[in-house]
JSON list of C-alpha atoms in Angstrom, two decimals:
[
{"chain": "A", "resi": 1, "resn": "ALA", "atom": "CA", "xyz": [-35.70, -30.52, 30.83]},
{"chain": "A", "resi": 2, "resn": "GLN", "atom": "CA", "xyz": [-37.53, -27.80, 32.69]},
{"chain": "A", "resi": 3, "resn": "LYS", "atom": "CA", "xyz": [-35.49, -26.06, 35.30]},
{"chain": "A", "resi": 4, "resn": "ILE", "atom": "CA", "xyz": [-38.49, -24.77, 37.26]},
{"chain": "A", "resi": 5, "resn": "THR", "atom": "CA", "xyz": [-41.70, -26.76, 37.54]},
{"chain": "A", "resi": 6, "resn": "GLN", "atom": "CA", "xyz": [-44.93, -25.40, 38.93]},
{"chain": "A", "resi": 7, "resn": "THR", "atom": "CA", "xyz": [-47.51, -28.16, 38.77]},
{"chain": "A", "resi": 8, "resn": "GLN", "atom": "CA", "xyz": [-50.56, -26.15, 39.83]},
{"chain": "A", "resi": 9, "resn": "PRO", "atom": "CA", "xyz": [-51.86, -24.06, 36.94]},
{"chain": "A", "resi": 10, "resn": "GLY", "atom": "CA", "xyz": [-54.64, -22.66, 39.14]},
{"chain": "A", "resi": 11, "resn": "MET", "atom": "CA", "xyz": [-55.80, -22.70, 42.74]},
{"chain": "A", "resi": 12, "resn": "PHE", "atom": "CA", "xyz": [-58.89, -21.50, 44.57]},
{"chain": "A", "resi": 13, "resn": "VAL", "atom": "CA", "xyz": [-58.56, -20.71, 48.27]},
{"chain": "A", "resi": 14, "resn": "GLN", "atom": "CA", "xyz": [-60.97, -19.26, 50.81]},
{"chain": "A", "resi": 15, "resn": "GLU", "atom": "CA", "xyz": [-60.01, -15.87, 52.25]},
{"chain": "A", "resi": 16, "resn": "LYS", "atom": "CA", "xyz": [-58.03, -16.07, 55.53]},
{"chain": "A", "resi": 17, "resn": "GLU", "atom": "CA", "xyz": [-56.87, -19.61, 54.84]},
{"chain": "A", "resi": 18, "resn": "ALA", "atom": "CA", "xyz": [-53.20, -20.46, 54.36]},
{"chain": "A", "resi": 19, "resn": "VAL", "atom": "CA", "xyz": [-52.11, -21.52, 50.88]},
{"chain": "A", "resi": 20, "resn": "THR", "atom": "CA", "xyz": [-49.08, -23.40, 49.61]},
{"chain": "A", "resi": 21, "resn": "LEU", "atom": "CA", "xyz": [-47.85, -22.93, 46.05]},
{"chain": "A", "resi": 22, "resn": "ASP", "atom": "CA", "xyz": [-45.59, -25.73, 44.81]},
{"chain": "A", "resi": 23, "resn": "CYS", "atom": "CA", "xyz": [-42.27, -25.33, 43.05]},
{"chain": "A", "resi": 24, "resn": "THR", "atom": "CA", "xyz": [-39.57, -27.85, 42.19]},
{"chain": "A", "resi": 25, "resn": "TYR", "atom": "CA", "xyz": [-36.32, -26.99, 40.50]},
{"chain": "A", "resi": 26, "resn": "ASP", "atom": "CA", "xyz": [-33.46, -28.70, 38.72]},
{"chain": "A", "resi": 27, "resn": "THR", "atom": "CA", "xyz": [-29.85, -27.57, 38.83]},
{"chain": "A", "resi": 28, "resn": "SER", "atom": "CA", "xyz": [-26.37, -29.02, 39.18]},
{"chain": "A", "resi": 29, "resn": "ASP", "atom": "CA", "xyz": [-24.94, -25.69, 40.33]},
{"chain": "A", "resi": 30, "resn": "PRO", "atom": "CA", "xyz": [-24.31, -25.84, 44.09]},
{"chain": "A", "resi": 31, "resn": "SER", "atom": "CA", "xyz": [-24.76, -22.09, 44.35]},
{"chain": "A", "resi": 32, "resn": "TYR", "atom": "CA", "xyz": [-28.18, -20.83, 43.36]},
{"chain": "A", "resi": 33, "resn": "GLY", "atom": "CA", "xyz": [-31.00, -18.63, 44.51]},
{"chain": "A", "resi": 34, "resn": "LEU", "atom": "CA", "xyz": [-34.73, -19.17, 44.47]},
{"chain": "A", "resi": 35, "resn": "PHE", "atom": "CA", "xyz": [-37.31, -16.41, 44.12]},
{"chain": "A", "resi": 36, "resn": "TRP", "atom": "CA", "xyz": [-41.02, -15.98, 44.19]},
{"chain": "A", "resi": 37, "resn": "TYR", "atom": "CA", "xyz": [-42.67, -13.17, 42.29]},
{"chain": "A", "resi": 38, "resn": "LYS", "atom": "CA", "xyz": [-46.31, -12.07, 42.22]},
{"chain": "A", "resi": 39, "resn": "GLN", "atom": "CA", "xyz": [-47.83, -10.74, 39.01]},
{"chain": "A", "resi": 40, "resn": "PRO", "atom": "CA", "xyz": [-51.23, -9.03, 39.29]},
{"chain": "A", "resi": 41, "resn": "SER", "atom": "CA", "xyz": [-53.32, -8.44, 36.19]},
{"chain": "A", "resi": 42, "resn": "SER", "atom": "CA", "xyz": [-51.55, -5.08, 35.74]},
{"chain": "A", "resi": 43, "resn": "GLY", "atom": "CA", "xyz": [-48.48, -7.03, 34.64]},
{"chain": "A", "resi": 44, "resn": "GLU", "atom": "CA", "xyz": [-45.82, -5.80, 37.03]},
{"chain": "A", "resi": 45, "resn": "MET", "atom": "CA", "xyz": [-43.68, -8.57, 38.53]},
{"chain": "A", "resi": 46, "resn": "ILE", "atom": "CA", "xyz": [-43.49, -7.96, 42.29]},
{"chain": "A", "resi": 47, "resn": "PHE", "atom": "CA", "xyz": [-40.63, -9.53, 44.25]},
{"chain": "A", "resi": 48, "resn": "LEU", "atom": "CA", "xyz": [-41.88, -11.46, 47.30]},
{"chain": "A", "resi": 49, "resn": "ILE", "atom": "CA", "xyz": [-39.13, -13.57, 48.80]},
{"chain": "A", "resi": 50, "resn": "TYR", "atom": "CA", "xyz": [-35.63, -14.97, 48.21]},
{"chain": "A", "resi": 51, "resn": "GLN", "atom": "CA", "xyz": [-33.85, -18.12, 49.41]},
{"chain": "A", "resi": 52, "resn": "GLY", "atom": "CA", "xyz": [-30.17, -18.81, 48.81]},
{"chain": "A", "resi": 53, "resn": "SER", "atom": "CA", "xyz": [-28.99, -22.39, 48.41]},
{"chain": "A", "resi": 54, "resn": "TYR", "atom": "CA", "xyz": [-26.62, -22.04, 51.37]},
{"chain": "A", "resi": 55, "resn": "ASP", "atom": "CA", "xyz": [-29.12, -20.36, 53.67]},
{"chain": "A", "resi": 56, "resn": "GLN", "atom": "CA", "xyz": [-29.69, -22.50, 56.75]},
{"chain": "A", "resi": 57, "resn": "GLN", "atom": "CA", "xyz": [-33.06, -21.04, 57.66]},
{"chain": "A", "resi": 58, "resn": "ASN", "atom": "CA", "xyz": [-36.19, -20.87, 55.56]},
{"chain": "A", "resi": 59, "resn": "ALA", "atom": "CA", "xyz": [-36.83, -17.33, 54.34]},
{"chain": "A", "resi": 60, "resn": "THR", "atom": "CA", "xyz": [-39.78, -15.36, 55.69]},
{"chain": "A", "resi": 61, "resn": "GLU", "atom": "CA", "xyz": [-41.17, -11.97, 54.68]},
{"chain": "A", "resi": 62, "resn": "GLY", "atom": "CA", "xyz": [-44.31, -10.97, 56.54]},
{"chain": "A", "resi": 63, "resn": "ARG", "atom": "CA", "xyz": [-47.12, -13.33, 55.50]},
{"chain": "A", "resi": 64, "resn": "TYR", "atom": "CA", "xyz": [-44.83, -15.09, 53.00]},
{"chain": "A", "resi": 65, "resn": "SER", "atom": "CA", "xyz": [-42.52, -17.94, 53.87]},
{"chain": "A", "resi": 66, "resn": "LEU", "atom": "CA", "xyz": [-40.51, -20.26, 51.68]},
{"chain": "A", "resi": 67, "resn": "ASN", "atom": "CA", "xyz": [-40.49, -23.94, 52.56]},
{"chain": "A", "resi": 68, "resn": "PHE", "atom": "CA", "xyz": [-37.05, -24.88, 51.26]},
{"chain": "A", "resi": 69, "resn": "GLN", "atom": "CA", "xyz": [-36.31, -28.61, 51.04]},
{"chain": "A", "resi": 70, "resn": "LYS", "atom": "CA", "xyz": [-32.92, -28.81, 49.38]},
{"chain": "A", "resi": 71, "resn": "ALA", "atom": "CA", "xyz": [-32.68, -32.60, 49.09]},
{"chain": "A", "resi": 72, "resn": "ARG", "atom": "CA", "xyz": [-36.07, -32.69, 47.34]},
{"chain": "A", "resi": 73, "resn": "LYS", "atom": "CA", "xyz": [-35.21, -29.61, 45.24]},
{"chain": "A", "resi": 74, "resn": "SER", "atom": "CA", "xyz": [-38.41, -28.04, 46.41]},
{"chain": "A", "resi": 75, "resn": "ALA", "atom": "CA", "xyz": [-39.13, -24.38, 47.22]},
{"chain": "A", "resi": 76, "resn": "ASN", "atom": "CA", "xyz": [-42.79, -23.98, 48.04]},
{"chain": "A", "resi": 77, "resn": "LEU", "atom": "CA", "xyz": [-44.29, -20.60, 48.85]},
{"chain": "A", "resi": 78, "resn": "VAL", "atom": "CA", "xyz": [-46.60, -20.43, 51.85]},
{"chain": "A", "resi": 79, "resn": "ILE", "atom": "CA", "xyz": [-48.97, -17.48, 52.22]},
{"chain": "A", "resi": 80, "resn": "SER", "atom": "CA", "xyz": [-50.56, -17.26, 55.63]},
{"chain": "A", "resi": 81, "resn": "ALA", "atom": "CA", "xyz": [-53.96, -15.67, 56.24]},
{"chain": "A", "resi": 82, "resn": "SER", "atom": "CA", "xyz": [-54.72, -15.09, 52.57]},
{"chain": "A", "resi": 83, "resn": "GLN", "atom": "CA", "xyz": [-56.37, -11.84, 51.48]},
{"chain": "A", "resi": 84, "resn": "LEU", "atom": "CA", "xyz": [-58.45, -10.92, 48.43]},
{"chain": "A", "resi": 85, "resn": "GLY", "atom": "CA", "xyz": [-55.52, -8.84, 47.19]},
{"chain": "A", "resi": 86, "resn": "ASP", "atom": "CA", "xyz": [-53.40, -11.98, 46.98]},
{"chain": "A", "resi": 87, "resn": "SER", "atom": "CA", "xyz": [-55.30, -13.05, 43.85]},
{"chain": "A", "resi": 88, "resn": "ALA", "atom": "CA", "xyz": [-52.66, -13.00, 41.10]},
{"chain": "A", "resi": 89, "resn": "MET", "atom": "CA", "xyz": [-50.21, -15.13, 39.13]},
{"chain": "A", "resi": 90, "resn": "TYR", "atom": "CA", "xyz": [-47.29, -16.41, 41.16]},
{"chain": "A", "resi": 91, "resn": "PHE", "atom": "CA", "xyz": [-43.97, -17.34, 39.59]},
{"chain": "A", "resi": 92, "resn": "CYS", "atom": "CA", "xyz": [-41.20, -19.40, 41.09]},
{"chain": "A", "resi": 93, "resn": "ALA", "atom": "CA", "xyz": [-37.78, -18.56, 39.65]},
{"chain": "A", "resi": 94, "resn": "MET", "atom": "CA", "xyz": [-34.13, -19.53, 39.98]},
{"chain": "A", "resi": 95, "resn": "ARG", "atom": "CA", "xyz": [-30.76, -17.96, 39.41]},
{"chain": "A", "resi": 96, "resn": "GLU", "atom": "CA", "xyz": [-27.65, -20.17, 39.05]},
{"chain": "A", "resi": 97, "resn": "TRP", "atom": "CA", "xyz": [-24.75, -18.12, 40.36]},
{"chain": "A", "resi": 98, "resn": "ASN", "atom": "CA", "xyz": [-21.95, -20.05, 38.64]},
{"chain": "A", "resi": 99, "resn": "ARG", "atom": "CA", "xyz": [-23.72, -20.12, 35.32]},
{"chain": "A", "resi": 100, "resn": "ASP", "atom": "CA", "xyz": [-25.04, -16.71, 34.39]},
{"chain": "A", "resi": 101, "resn": "ASP", "atom": "CA", "xyz": [-27.03, -13.82, 35.68]},
{"chain": "A", "resi": 102, "resn": "LYS", "atom": "CA", "xyz": [-30.42, -14.54, 34.23]},
{"chain": "A", "resi": 103, "resn": "ILE", "atom": "CA", "xyz": [-33.48, -15.56, 36.18]},
{"chain": "A", "resi": 104, "resn": "ILE", "atom": "CA", "xyz": [-35.30, -18.66, 34.94]},
{"chain": "A", "resi": 105, "resn": "PHE", "atom": "CA", "xyz": [-39.03, -18.63, 35.58]},
{"chain": "A", "resi": 106, "resn": "GLY", "atom": "CA", "xyz": [-41.60, -21.37, 35.91]},
{"chain": "A", "resi": 107, "resn": "LYS", "atom": "CA", "xyz": [-44.93, -21.22, 34.09]},
{"chain": "A", "resi": 108, "resn": "GLY", "atom": "CA", "xyz": [-46.73, -19.83, 37.10]},
{"chain": "A", "resi": 109, "resn": "THR", "atom": "CA", "xyz": [-49.74, -20.62, 39.28]},
{"chain": "A", "resi": 110, "resn": "ARG", "atom": "CA", "xyz": [-52.87, -18.50, 39.15]},
{"chain": "A", "resi": 111, "resn": "LEU", "atom": "CA", "xyz": [-54.21, -18.02, 42.67]},
{"chain": "A", "resi": 112, "resn": "HIS", "atom": "CA", "xyz": [-57.82, -17.02, 43.25]},
{"chain": "A", "resi": 113, "resn": "ILE", "atom": "CA", "xyz": [-58.84, -15.94, 46.74]},
{"chain": "A", "resi": 114, "resn": "LEU", "atom": "CA", "xyz": [-62.56, -16.41, 47.38]},
{"chain": "A", "resi": 115, "resn": "PRO", "atom": "CA", "xyz": [-64.48, -14.09, 49.76]},
{"chain": "B", "resi": 1, "resn": "ASP", "atom": "CA", "xyz": [-37.31, 6.01, 46.00]},
{"chain": "B", "resi": 2, "resn": "ALA", "atom": "CA", "xyz": [-38.39, 5.58, 42.38]},
{"chain": "B", "resi": 3, "resn": "GLY", "atom": "CA", "xyz": [-38.82, 2.03, 41.20]},
{"chain": "B", "resi": 4, "resn": "VAL", "atom": "CA", "xyz": [-38.19, 0.69, 37.73]},
{"chain": "B", "resi": 5, "resn": "THR", "atom": "CA", "xyz": [-40.07, 2.62, 35.06]},
{"chain": "B", "resi": 6, "resn": "GLN", "atom": "CA", "xyz": [-40.82, 1.62, 31.49]},
{"chain": "B", "resi": 7, "resn": "SER", "atom": "CA", "xyz": [-42.24, 3.41, 28.48]},
{"chain": "B", "resi": 8, "resn": "PRO", "atom": "CA", "xyz": [-44.48, 3.22, 26.66]},
{"chain": "B", "resi": 9, "resn": "THR", "atom": "CA", "xyz": [-47.05, 1.16, 28.53]},
{"chain": "B", "resi": 10, "resn": "HIS", "atom": "CA", "xyz": [-48.74, -0.10, 25.37]},
{"chain": "B", "resi": 11, "resn": "LEU", "atom": "CA", "xyz": [-47.71, -0.19, 21.74]},
{"chain": "B", "resi": 12, "resn": "ILE", "atom": "CA", "xyz": [-49.31, -1.42, 18.52]},
{"chain": "B", "resi": 13, "resn": "LYS", "atom": "CA", "xyz": [-47.12, -2.08, 15.47]},
{"chain": "B", "resi": 14, "resn": "THR", "atom": "CA", "xyz": [-47.45, -3.91, 12.18]},
{"chain": "B", "resi": 15, "resn": "ARG", "atom": "CA", "xyz": [-45.31, -6.74, 10.86]},
{"chain": "B", "resi": 16, "resn": "GLY", "atom": "CA", "xyz": [-41.94, -5.63, 9.53]},
{"chain": "B", "resi": 17, "resn": "GLN", "atom": "CA", "xyz": [-41.81, -2.45, 11.58]},
{"chain": "B", "resi": 18, "resn": "GLN", "atom": "CA", "xyz": [-39.24, -1.62, 14.21]},
{"chain": "B", "resi": 19, "resn": "VAL", "atom": "CA", "xyz": [-39.88, -0.75, 17.85]},
{"chain": "B", "resi": 20, "resn": "THR", "atom": "CA", "xyz": [-37.90, 0.79, 20.72]},
{"chain": "B", "resi": 21, "resn": "LEU", "atom": "CA", "xyz": [-38.82, 0.21, 24.35]},
{"chain": "B", "resi": 22, "resn": "ARG", "atom": "CA", "xyz": [-37.29, 2.17, 27.20]},
{"chain": "B", "resi": 23, "resn": "CYS", "atom": "CA", "xyz": [-36.41, 1.41, 30.81]},
{"chain": "B", "resi": 24, "resn": "SER", "atom": "CA", "xyz": [-35.12, 3.44, 33.74]},
{"chain": "B", "resi": 25, "resn": "PRO", "atom": "CA", "xyz": [-33.68, 1.33, 36.55]},
{"chain": "B", "resi": 26, "resn": "LYS", "atom": "CA", "xyz": [-34.39, 1.66, 40.23]},
{"chain": "B", "resi": 27, "resn": "SER", "atom": "CA", "xyz": [-32.31, 4.34, 41.89]},
{"chain": "B", "resi": 28, "resn": "GLY", "atom": "CA", "xyz": [-28.83, 3.03, 42.71]},
{"chain": "B", "resi": 29, "resn": "HIS", "atom": "CA", "xyz": [-29.02, 0.05, 40.36]},
{"chain": "B", "resi": 30, "resn": "ASP", "atom": "CA", "xyz": [-26.47, -0.40, 37.59]},
{"chain": "B", "resi": 31, "resn": "THR", "atom": "CA", "xyz": [-27.64, -3.52, 35.75]},
{"chain": "B", "resi": 32, "resn": "VAL", "atom": "CA", "xyz": [-30.65, -3.88, 33.46]},
{"chain": "B", "resi": 33, "resn": "SER", "atom": "CA", "xyz": [-32.13, -7.13, 32.17]},
{"chain": "B", "resi": 34, "resn": "TRP", "atom": "CA", "xyz": [-34.90, -7.52, 29.60]},
{"chain": "B", "resi": 35, "resn": "TYR", "atom": "CA", "xyz": [-37.46, -10.31, 29.48]},
{"chain": "B", "resi": 36, "resn": "GLN", "atom": "CA", "xyz": [-40.21, -11.28, 27.07]},
{"chain": "B", "resi": 37, "resn": "GLN", "atom": "CA", "xyz": [-43.41, -12.73, 28.50]},
{"chain": "B", "resi": 38, "resn": "ALA", "atom": "CA", "xyz": [-45.81, -14.33, 26.05]},
{"chain": "B", "resi": 39, "resn": "LEU", "atom": "CA", "xyz": [-49.43, -14.75, 27.08]},
{"chain": "B", "resi": 40, "resn": "GLY", "atom": "CA", "xyz": [-49.82, -17.51, 29.66]},
{"chain": "B", "resi": 41, "resn": "GLN", "atom": "CA", "xyz": [-46.09, -18.09, 30.03]},
{"chain": "B", "resi": 42, "resn": "GLY", "atom": "CA", "xyz": [-43.34, -17.12, 32.43]},
{"chain": "B", "resi": 43, "resn": "PRO", "atom": "CA", "xyz": [-40.86, -14.42, 31.37]},
{"chain": "B", "resi": 44, "resn": "GLN", "atom": "CA", "xyz": [-37.97, -15.45, 29.10]},
{"chain": "B", "resi": 45, "resn": "PHE", "atom": "CA", "xyz": [-34.58, -13.76, 29.40]},
{"chain": "B", "resi": 46, "resn": "ILE", "atom": "CA", "xyz": [-33.55, -11.68, 26.38]},
{"chain": "B", "resi": 47, "resn": "PHE", "atom": "CA", "xyz": [-30.30, -10.01, 27.51]},
{"chain": "B", "resi": 48, "resn": "GLN", "atom": "CA", "xyz": [-28.61, -8.05, 30.25]},
{"chain": "B", "resi": 49, "resn": "TYR", "atom": "CA", "xyz": [-26.63, -4.81, 30.21]},
{"chain": "B", "resi": 50, "resn": "TYR", "atom": "CA", "xyz": [-23.96, -3.66, 32.64]},
{"chain": "B", "resi": 51, "resn": "GLU", "atom": "CA", "xyz": [-21.50, -0.81, 32.16]},
{"chain": "B", "resi": 52, "resn": "GLU", "atom": "CA", "xyz": [-23.07, -0.09, 28.77]},
{"chain": "B", "resi": 53, "resn": "GLU", "atom": "CA", "xyz": [-22.14, -3.55, 27.48]},
{"chain": "B", "resi": 54, "resn": "GLU", "atom": "CA", "xyz": [-24.31, -6.55, 26.70]},
{"chain": "B", "resi": 55, "resn": "ARG", "atom": "CA", "xyz": [-23.23, -9.00, 29.36]},
{"chain": "B", "resi": 56, "resn": "GLN", "atom": "CA", "xyz": [-25.35, -12.02, 28.60]},
{"chain": "B", "resi": 57, "resn": "ARG", "atom": "CA", "xyz": [-27.92, -13.04, 26.06]},
{"chain": "B", "resi": 58, "resn": "GLY", "atom": "CA", "xyz": [-30.73, -15.56, 25.94]},
{"chain": "B", "resi": 59, "resn": "ASN", "atom": "CA", "xyz": [-32.00, -17.50, 22.92]},
{"chain": "B", "resi": 60, "resn": "PHE", "atom": "CA", "xyz": [-33.28, -14.54, 20.94]},
{"chain": "B", "resi": 61, "resn": "PRO", "atom": "CA", "xyz": [-32.37, -13.63, 17.35]},
{"chain": "B", "resi": 62, "resn": "ASP", "atom": "CA", "xyz": [-30.24, -10.66, 16.37]},
{"chain": "B", "resi": 63, "resn": "ARG", "atom": "CA", "xyz": [-33.41, -8.73, 15.57]},
{"chain": "B", "resi": 64, "resn": "PHE", "atom": "CA", "xyz": [-33.44, -8.04, 19.30]},
{"chain": "B", "resi": 65, "resn": "SER", "atom": "CA", "xyz": [-30.79, -5.54, 20.28]},
{"chain": "B", "resi": 66, "resn": "GLY", "atom": "CA", "xyz": [-30.27, -3.17, 23.12]},
{"chain": "B", "resi": 67, "resn": "HIS", "atom": "CA", "xyz": [-28.34, -0.34, 24.59]},
{"chain": "B", "resi": 68, "resn": "GLN", "atom": "CA", "xyz": [-27.45, 1.00, 28.00]},
{"chain": "B", "resi": 69, "resn": "PHE", "atom": "CA", "xyz": [-26.70, 4.66, 28.57]},
{"chain": "B", "resi": 70, "resn": "PRO", "atom": "CA", "xyz": [-24.26, 6.24, 31.04]},
{"chain": "B", "resi": 71, "resn": "ASN", "atom": "CA", "xyz": [-27.15, 6.96, 33.43]},
{"chain": "B", "resi": 72, "resn": "TYR", "atom": "CA", "xyz": [-27.90, 3.20, 33.44]},
{"chain": "B", "resi": 73, "resn": "SER", "atom": "CA", "xyz": [-31.18, 3.52, 31.55]},
{"chain": "B", "resi": 74, "resn": "SER", "atom": "CA", "xyz": [-31.66, 1.09, 28.71]},
{"chain": "B", "resi": 75, "resn": "GLU", "atom": "CA", "xyz": [-33.44, 0.54, 25.42]},
{"chain": "B", "resi": 76, "resn": "LEU", "atom": "CA", "xyz": [-34.65, -2.62, 23.77]},
{"chain": "B", "resi": 77, "resn": "ASN", "atom": "CA", "xyz": [-34.94, -2.52, 19.99]},
{"chain": "B", "resi": 78, "resn": "VAL", "atom": "CA", "xyz": [-36.74, -5.09, 17.90]},
{"chain": "B", "resi": 79, "resn": "ASN", "atom": "CA", "xyz": [-36.40, -4.99, 14.10]},
{"chain": "B", "resi": 80, "resn": "ALA", "atom": "CA", "xyz": [-38.53, -6.64, 11.43]},
{"chain": "B", "resi": 81, "resn": "LEU", "atom": "CA", "xyz": [-41.37, -7.35, 13.85]},
{"chain": "B", "resi": 82, "resn": "LEU", "atom": "CA", "xyz": [-43.17, -10.67, 13.61]},
{"chain": "B", "resi": 83, "resn": "LEU", "atom": "CA", "xyz": [-46.62, -11.55, 14.90]},
{"chain": "B", "resi": 84, "resn": "GLY", "atom": "CA", "xyz": [-44.90, -13.79, 17.46]},
{"chain": "B", "resi": 85, "resn": "ASP", "atom": "CA", "xyz": [-43.15, -10.79, 19.00]},
{"chain": "B", "resi": 86, "resn": "SER", "atom": "CA", "xyz": [-46.47, -9.77, 20.56]},
{"chain": "B", "resi": 87, "resn": "ALA", "atom": "CA", "xyz": [-45.85, -10.02, 24.29]},
{"chain": "B", "resi": 88, "resn": "LEU", "atom": "CA", "xyz": [-45.30, -8.16, 27.54]},
{"chain": "B", "resi": 89, "resn": "TYR", "atom": "CA", "xyz": [-41.73, -6.88, 27.68]},
{"chain": "B", "resi": 90, "resn": "LEU", "atom": "CA", "xyz": [-40.37, -6.56, 31.18]},
{"chain": "B", "resi": 91, "resn": "CYS", "atom": "CA", "xyz": [-37.32, -4.68, 32.30]},
{"chain": "B", "resi": 92, "resn": "ALA", "atom": "CA", "xyz": [-35.61, -5.60, 35.56]},
{"chain": "B", "resi": 93, "resn": "SER", "atom": "CA", "xyz": [-32.88, -3.75, 37.38]},
{"chain": "B", "resi": 94, "resn": "SER", "atom": "CA", "xyz": [-30.37, -4.89, 39.97]},
{"chain": "B", "resi": 95, "resn": "LEU", "atom": "CA", "xyz": [-27.07, -4.01, 41.56]},
{"chain": "B", "resi": 96, "resn": "VAL", "atom": "CA", "xyz": [-24.22, -6.15, 40.27]},
{"chain": "B", "resi": 97, "resn": "GLY", "atom": "CA", "xyz": [-23.45, -8.94, 42.74]},
{"chain": "B", "resi": 98, "resn": "LYS", "atom": "CA", "xyz": [-26.80, -8.62, 44.51]},
{"chain": "B", "resi": 99, "resn": "GLU", "atom": "CA", "xyz": [-29.41, -11.37, 44.34]},
{"chain": "B", "resi": 100, "resn": "THR", "atom": "CA", "xyz": [-32.67, -9.72, 43.47]},
{"chain": "B", "resi": 101, "resn": "GLN", "atom": "CA", "xyz": [-33.89, -8.18, 40.25]},
{"chain": "B", "resi": 102, "resn": "TYR", "atom": "CA", "xyz": [-36.73, -5.67, 40.53]},
{"chain": "B", "resi": 103, "resn": "PHE", "atom": "CA", "xyz": [-39.16, -5.43, 37.66]},
{"chain": "B", "resi": 104, "resn": "GLY", "atom": "CA", "xyz": [-40.93, -2.56, 36.01]},
{"chain": "B", "resi": 105, "resn": "PRO", "atom": "CA", "xyz": [-44.60, -2.54, 34.96]},
{"chain": "B", "resi": 106, "resn": "GLY", "atom": "CA", "xyz": [-43.78, -3.73, 31.45]},
{"chain": "B", "resi": 107, "resn": "THR", "atom": "CA", "xyz": [-44.64, -2.65, 27.92]},
{"chain": "B", "resi": 108, "resn": "ARG", "atom": "CA", "xyz": [-47.41, -4.55, 26.14]},
{"chain": "B", "resi": 109, "resn": "LEU", "atom": "CA", "xyz": [-46.52, -4.87, 22.46]},
{"chain": "B", "resi": 110, "resn": "LEU", "atom": "CA", "xyz": [-49.09, -6.00, 19.93]},
{"chain": "B", "resi": 111, "resn": "VAL", "atom": "CA", "xyz": [-47.92, -6.77, 16.40]},
{"chain": "B", "resi": 112, "resn": "LEU", "atom": "CA", "xyz": [-50.66, -6.87, 13.76]}
]
């Protein structure tokens, strides 16, 4: 079974609009962390935001926020006021702290911001 | 503050050859992880090095091996290259016990 599911292979959004990228996860480990990374066409994986399973508040980093719904095992990324430079692949990822130290990635969502 | 660096940026090899990829971690980081990203997929964990030892390993054959040096830099070696080894190889560094891994720009390997 997939540990990280990203159901949107691609999305088109008008510049300045908000966008939500979906991510669901599967784990039995009570202690885990969720990440979002951005990968432009250059290939580098850029860290955006982190949410720990015990964090009470949803994580925010500038225009990025993580809508964490623990009971639904959902960790959607919200980008406010999208910009042309936000066009990239976005990966949701998870780390299970009691299991090992690797990060498990989803298949990604390609986001296109339209002018 | 230098980020994670990788070399070379691109590499072309033929089947059966061997390749070595290099990674320097972010300043202050002591742990290096390697990932393989095939076209159109998310990265897959290969292995992780800490204190010059392989700490964990993903589902990759023994043809994939690595090393970490006293200065925390790392190498990934792949022997007997197959066409299917063509991918973007990403190195990520972190500080042991901390949540986030920071990635380098990757090395694009093409096996012909």
